Amino acid sequence: MNFTRVSMLFLGAVLVGLMGCKPASPEAPASGDISVQIPLSENNGDINNSDASYGLKTVTLKNIETLREVRGQYARFFLAPGLVEGQLNGASPIAYFAKTKDQTYIAKDVVSLQMATIYYHMQNLITWAQDLGVSIKSPMPVGINTKIKGDEALQNNNAFYDGRSKAMLFVPYTSDEMPISVNAGIIAHEFFHSIFFNKVLGPISQKQKATSQRISDLTVHSYEGWSKQKTFIQLDLSEEELFNETYIRGINEGLADYWGWAYTNDPDFLKWSLSSHAKKRTLTKQAQVSYKSDRDIEAAVVEAKNIGDDPSMALSNYIYDIGTPYARFLKELVYIKMQHSNISLADAKRQVNVFVIGFVQDLAKSALKLKTKDKLSTQDLFLAVDEHDSGLQSKEQCELIIQYLNAPLEKADVIAAKYTCAKDFEAYKVIKP
């Protein structure tokens, strides 16, 4: 049974149909490792495959304490939660399943299906992160049907990681597309925000609080809607501070989009649930590469400061323009590593994922050292790939790096010294102009 565009109503119809597929036994308490059916992408593993559909598949939920609440080692759910002393507060939703003769559990309602699906992705993503050496606290608190006040953009059809409660939050979904709560790519995207928050944004926030400096926009979507007191947004940021804030927000979104692709193999994972955003943020290889240079962001910052009282908010859409090229670059880097190092897709992803985590850690160190007039550089990620591999890279990888580094010069159509690749024995290295 395949489905591509799935509304809540259709999910309900699928559930009704499933109940008639196989005889079901009466419900019984369940714990341990449990087989359930959830919607999963049927991507064939092609890294440029944008035609993957979603279908119902049987998976194993591991280390479940009680299936009645789908609570276990990897997730704990809250229904329409509030926030009390920095923690999610609310009742646990009750899940309803039927058990087939082959010992597979089938959700009886949409909420139960969402819970089983989210739990499955949390167990994979947490395990994935831990394998990379990232410390992730589990179980992940997850809010279902979270009610957001004061921000219409976040009240419906959204999901986000909240840094204060360290929780994943899903708001009601009202569109006629596939619910975000079963979109594996979006779940992975938001999961990466938890890594970025703990590695970069949390430490920055703590330093700023400790030194009575500004609390800049910490990128995590939750803050704008979860709290009416938008303490992270400051209206008097200098151009340098606003530049750094905007770049960090952008790189966060770009790395999160890469994470969504790396988890699903789907370069257009947004299209299933947020089709209006998909074309602009596709990770499909582009005929001509480009990225937002330092000058581009500087110009956007000046414009944002001139047109309104809240430049951080004015740049909220622009940050995705910053982020998407980085996601495309990293995806293409995986492809090059796989082809020219003769390794599997999984191994190539792991190499790039290790680099991403290292880059995030280095970004945090750089951001914490920034002085009043200091600025980060939009070239840092590309150059970090070269430094990370210490020259042990293919010609194609080196050429990909300089293609991006030289893109602003190509765009401006100016005559200037450019980055080049140089061979030293069997290794290639980026040579700065």
PDB file of C-alpha atoms in Angstrom, residues 179-315:
ATOM      1  CA  PRO A 179       1.648  15.213   8.378  1.00  0.00           C
ATOM      2  CA  ILE A 180       5.004  16.506   9.558  1.00  0.00           C
ATOM      3  CA  SER A 181       4.915  14.036  12.448  1.00  0.00           C
ATOM      4  CA  VAL A 182       5.427  11.118  10.037  1.00  0.00           C
ATOM      5  CA  ASN A 183       7.859  12.902   7.684  1.00  0.00           C
ATOM      6  CA  ALA A 184      11.195  11.230   8.402  1.00  0.00           C
ATOM      7  CA  GLY A 185      13.255  13.991   6.779  1.00  0.00           C
ATOM      8  CA  ILE A 186      11.659  16.802   8.765  1.00  0.00           C
ATOM      9  CA  ILE A 187      11.973  14.818  11.994  1.00  0.00           C
ATOM     10  CA  ALA A 188      15.684  14.326  11.258  1.00  0.00           C
ATOM     11  CA  HIS A 189      16.026  18.034  10.372  1.00  0.00           C
ATOM     12  CA  GLU A 190      14.586  19.067  13.723  1.00  0.00           C
ATOM     13  CA  PHE A 191      16.611  16.428  15.541  1.00  0.00           C
ATOM     14  CA  PHE A 192      19.781  18.025  14.195  1.00  0.00           C
ATOM     15  CA  HIS A 193      18.672  21.307  15.762  1.00  0.00           C
ATOM     16  CA  SER A 194      18.952  19.524  19.124  1.00  0.00           C
ATOM     17  CA  ILE A 195      22.598  18.722  18.351  1.00  0.00           C
ATOM     18  CA  PHE A 196      23.296  22.267  17.173  1.00  0.00           C
ATOM     19  CA  PHE A 197      21.606  23.763  20.206  1.00  0.00           C
ATOM     20  CA  ASN A 198      23.596  21.678  22.659  1.00  0.00           C
ATOM     21  CA  LYS A 199      26.896  22.183  20.825  1.00  0.00           C
ATOM     22  CA  VAL A 200      26.611  25.819  19.722  1.00  0.00           C
ATOM     23  CA  LEU A 201      23.559  27.778  20.775  1.00  0.00           C
ATOM     24  CA  GLY A 202      23.356  26.656  24.383  1.00  0.00           C
ATOM     25  CA  PRO A 203      26.987  27.549  25.172  1.00  0.00           C
ATOM     26  CA  ILE A 204      26.630  30.907  23.394  1.00  0.00           C
ATOM     27  CA  SER A 205      23.493  31.650  25.381  1.00  0.00           C
ATOM     28  CA  GLN A 206      25.153  30.736  28.670  1.00  0.00           C
ATOM     29  CA  LYS A 207      28.157  32.957  27.977  1.00  0.00           C
ATOM     30  CA  GLN A 208      25.983  35.899  27.011  1.00  0.00           C
ATOM     31  CA  LYS A 209      23.873  35.519  30.112  1.00  0.00           C
ATOM     32  CA  ALA A 210      26.941  35.196  32.313  1.00  0.00           C
ATOM     33  CA  THR A 211      28.533  38.339  30.906  1.00  0.00           C
ATOM     34  CA  SER A 212      25.292  40.323  30.720  1.00  0.00           C
ATOM     35  CA  GLN A 213      25.621  40.548  26.966  1.00  0.00           C
ATOM     36  CA  ARG A 214      22.833  40.225  24.456  1.00  0.00           C
ATOM     37  CA  ILE A 215      21.089  36.922  23.968  1.00  0.00           C
ATOM     38  CA  SER A 216      21.051  36.648  20.212  1.00  0.00           C
ATOM     39  CA  ASP A 217      18.590  34.692  18.133  1.00  0.00           C
ATOM     40  CA  LEU A 218      19.428  31.099  18.954  1.00  0.00           C
ATOM     41  CA  THR A 219      17.921  29.849  15.731  1.00  0.00           C
ATOM     42  CA  VAL A 220      15.764  27.163  17.258  1.00  0.00           C
ATOM     43  CA  HIS A 221      12.323  27.835  15.882  1.00  0.00           C
ATOM     44  CA  SER A 222      10.630  27.268  19.214  1.00  0.00           C
ATOM     45  CA  TYR A 223      11.754  30.483  20.851  1.00  0.00           C
ATOM     46  CA  GLU A 224       9.807  32.768  18.570  1.00  0.00           C
ATOM     47  CA  GLY A 225       6.503  31.081  19.329  1.00  0.00           C
ATOM     48  CA  TRP A 226       6.986  29.215  22.583  1.00  0.00           C
ATOM     49  CA  SER A 227       7.702  32.354  24.555  1.00  0.00           C
ATOM     50  CA  LYS A 228       5.961  35.702  24.273  1.00  0.00           C
ATOM     51  CA  GLN A 229       9.076  37.255  25.782  1.00  0.00           C
ATOM     52  CA  LYS A 230      11.389  37.136  22.764  1.00  0.00           C
ATOM     53  CA  THR A 231      14.440  37.603  24.925  1.00  0.00           C
ATOM     54  CA  PHE A 232      16.784  36.264  22.273  1.00  0.00           C
ATOM     55  CA  ILE A 233      15.937  39.014  19.802  1.00  0.00           C
ATOM     56  CA  GLN A 234      17.705  42.289  20.392  1.00  0.00           C
ATOM     57  CA  LEU A 235      16.796  45.330  18.380  1.00  0.00           C
ATOM     58  CA  ASP A 236      20.122  47.112  18.861  1.00  0.00           C
ATOM     59  CA  LEU A 237      22.553  44.565  17.448  1.00  0.00           C
ATOM     60  CA  SER A 238      25.534  46.009  15.631  1.00  0.00           C
ATOM     61  CA  GLU A 239      25.991  45.050  11.990  1.00  0.00           C
ATOM     62  CA  GLU A 240      28.763  42.641  12.962  1.00  0.00           C
ATOM     63  CA  GLU A 241      26.633  40.993  15.635  1.00  0.00           C
ATOM     64  CA  LEU A 242      23.659  40.708  13.311  1.00  0.00           C
ATOM     65  CA  PHE A 243      25.915  39.252  10.614  1.00  0.00           C
ATOM     66  CA  ASN A 244      27.163  36.533  12.974  1.00  0.00           C
ATOM     67  CA  GLU A 245      23.680  35.827  14.258  1.00  0.00           C
ATOM     68  CA  THR A 246      22.297  35.511  10.722  1.00  0.00           C
ATOM     69  CA  TYR A 247      25.135  33.299   9.520  1.00  0.00           C
ATOM     70  CA  ILE A 248      24.782  30.970  12.516  1.00  0.00           C
ATOM     71  CA  ARG A 249      21.032  30.727  11.982  1.00  0.00           C
ATOM     72  CA  GLY A 250      21.636  29.951   8.317  1.00  0.00           C
ATOM     73  CA  ILE A 251      24.311  27.316   8.860  1.00  0.00           C
ATOM     74  CA  ASN A 252      22.053  25.659  11.443  1.00  0.00           C
ATOM     75  CA  GLU A 253      19.259  25.328   8.881  1.00  0.00           C
ATOM     76  CA  GLY A 254      21.602  24.131   6.148  1.00  0.00           C
ATOM     77  CA  LEU A 255      23.209  21.438   8.273  1.00  0.00           C
ATOM     78  CA  ALA A 256      19.761  20.351   9.464  1.00  0.00           C
ATOM     79  CA  ASP A 257      18.579  19.991   5.862  1.00  0.00           C
ATOM     80  CA  TYR A 258      21.660  17.910   5.107  1.00  0.00           C
ATOM     81  CA  TRP A 259      20.840  15.733   8.130  1.00  0.00           C
ATOM     82  CA  GLY A 260      17.309  15.254   6.803  1.00  0.00           C
ATOM     83  CA  TRP A 261      18.685  14.071   3.465  1.00  0.00           C
ATOM     84  CA  ALA A 262      21.390  11.895   5.049  1.00  0.00           C
ATOM     85  CA  TYR A 263      18.733  10.107   7.106  1.00  0.00           C
ATOM     86  CA  THR A 264      16.248   9.574   4.269  1.00  0.00           C
ATOM     87  CA  ASN A 265      18.226   9.701   0.973  1.00  0.00           C
ATOM     88  CA  ASP A 266      15.473  12.053  -0.205  1.00  0.00           C
ATOM     89  CA  PRO A 267      16.730  15.420  -1.558  1.00  0.00           C
ATOM     90  CA  ASP A 268      13.151  16.721  -1.556  1.00  0.00           C
ATOM     91  CA  PHE A 269      11.897  15.460   1.793  1.00  0.00           C
ATOM     92  CA  LEU A 270      10.115  18.762   2.417  1.00  0.00           C
ATOM     93  CA  LYS A 271       7.748  18.265  -0.506  1.00  0.00           C
ATOM     94  CA  TRP A 272       5.662  15.627   1.254  1.00  0.00           C
ATOM     95  CA  SER A 273       4.538  18.028   3.985  1.00  0.00           C
ATOM     96  CA  LEU A 274       5.656  21.558   3.017  1.00  0.00           C
ATOM     97  CA  SER A 275       5.511  21.549  -0.768  1.00  0.00           C
ATOM     98  CA  SER A 276       5.505  25.351  -0.999  1.00  0.00           C
ATOM     99  CA  HIS A 277       9.063  25.373   0.421  1.00  0.00           C
ATOM    100  CA  ALA A 278      10.399  22.331  -1.401  1.00  0.00           C
ATOM    101  CA  LYS A 279      11.497  23.786  -4.736  1.00  0.00           C
ATOM    102  CA  LYS A 280      13.630  26.522  -3.219  1.00  0.00           C
ATOM    103  CA  ARG A 281      15.250  24.171  -0.722  1.00  0.00           C
ATOM    104  CA  THR A 282      15.714  21.094  -2.884  1.00  0.00           C
ATOM    105  CA  LEU A 283      19.058  19.385  -2.424  1.00  0.00           C
ATOM    106  CA  THR A 284      19.077  18.039  -5.964  1.00  0.00           C
ATOM    107  CA  LYS A 285      22.360  18.869  -7.683  1.00  0.00           C
ATOM    108  CA  GLN A 286      22.229  22.290  -9.353  1.00  0.00           C
ATOM    109  CA  ALA A 287      23.648  23.161 -12.761  1.00  0.00           C
ATOM    110  CA  GLN A 288      25.480  26.120 -11.241  1.00  0.00           C
ATOM    111  CA  VAL A 289      26.658  26.319  -7.650  1.00  0.00           C
ATOM    112  CA  SER A 290      26.318  29.420  -5.512  1.00  0.00           C
ATOM    113  CA  TYR A 291      26.181  30.412  -1.881  1.00  0.00           C
ATOM    114  CA  LYS A 292      25.629  33.561   0.135  1.00  0.00           C
ATOM    115  CA  SER A 293      29.018  35.221   0.559  1.00  0.00           C
ATOM    116  CA  ASP A 294      30.107  37.565   3.332  1.00  0.00           C
ATOM    117  CA  ARG A 295      29.185  40.515   1.117  1.00  0.00           C
ATOM    118  CA  ASP A 296      25.741  39.083   0.403  1.00  0.00           C
ATOM    119  CA  ILE A 297      24.937  38.693   4.083  1.00  0.00           C
ATOM    120  CA  GLU A 298      26.411  42.097   4.913  1.00  0.00           C
ATOM    121  CA  ALA A 299      24.085  43.692   2.353  1.00  0.00           C
ATOM    122  CA  ALA A 300      21.086  41.758   3.676  1.00  0.00           C
ATOM    123  CA  VAL A 301      21.906  42.839   7.225  1.00  0.00           C
ATOM    124  CA  VAL A 302      22.116  46.521   6.270  1.00  0.00           C
ATOM    125  CA  GLU A 303      18.797  46.286   4.446  1.00  0.00           C
ATOM    126  CA  ALA A 304      17.123  44.510   7.372  1.00  0.00           C
ATOM    127  CA  LYS A 305      18.307  47.170   9.812  1.00  0.00           C
ATOM    128  CA  ASN A 306      17.011  49.913   7.548  1.00  0.00           C
ATOM    129  CA  ILE A 307      13.537  48.563   6.837  1.00  0.00           C
ATOM    130  CA  GLY A 308      12.229  47.788  10.312  1.00  0.00           C
ATOM    131  CA  ASP A 309      12.632  47.613  14.063  1.00  0.00           C
ATOM    132  CA  ASP A 310      13.206  43.857  14.163  1.00  0.00           C
ATOM    133  CA  PRO A 311      15.999  42.948  11.730  1.00  0.00           C
ATOM    134  CA  SER A 312      16.371  39.427  13.148  1.00  0.00           C
ATOM    135  CA  MET A 313      12.785  38.652  12.271  1.00  0.00           C
ATOM    136  CA  ALA A 314      13.145  40.327   8.886  1.00  0.00           C
ATOM    137  CA  LEU A 315      15.956  37.885   8.086  1.00  0.00           C
TER     138      LEU A 315
END
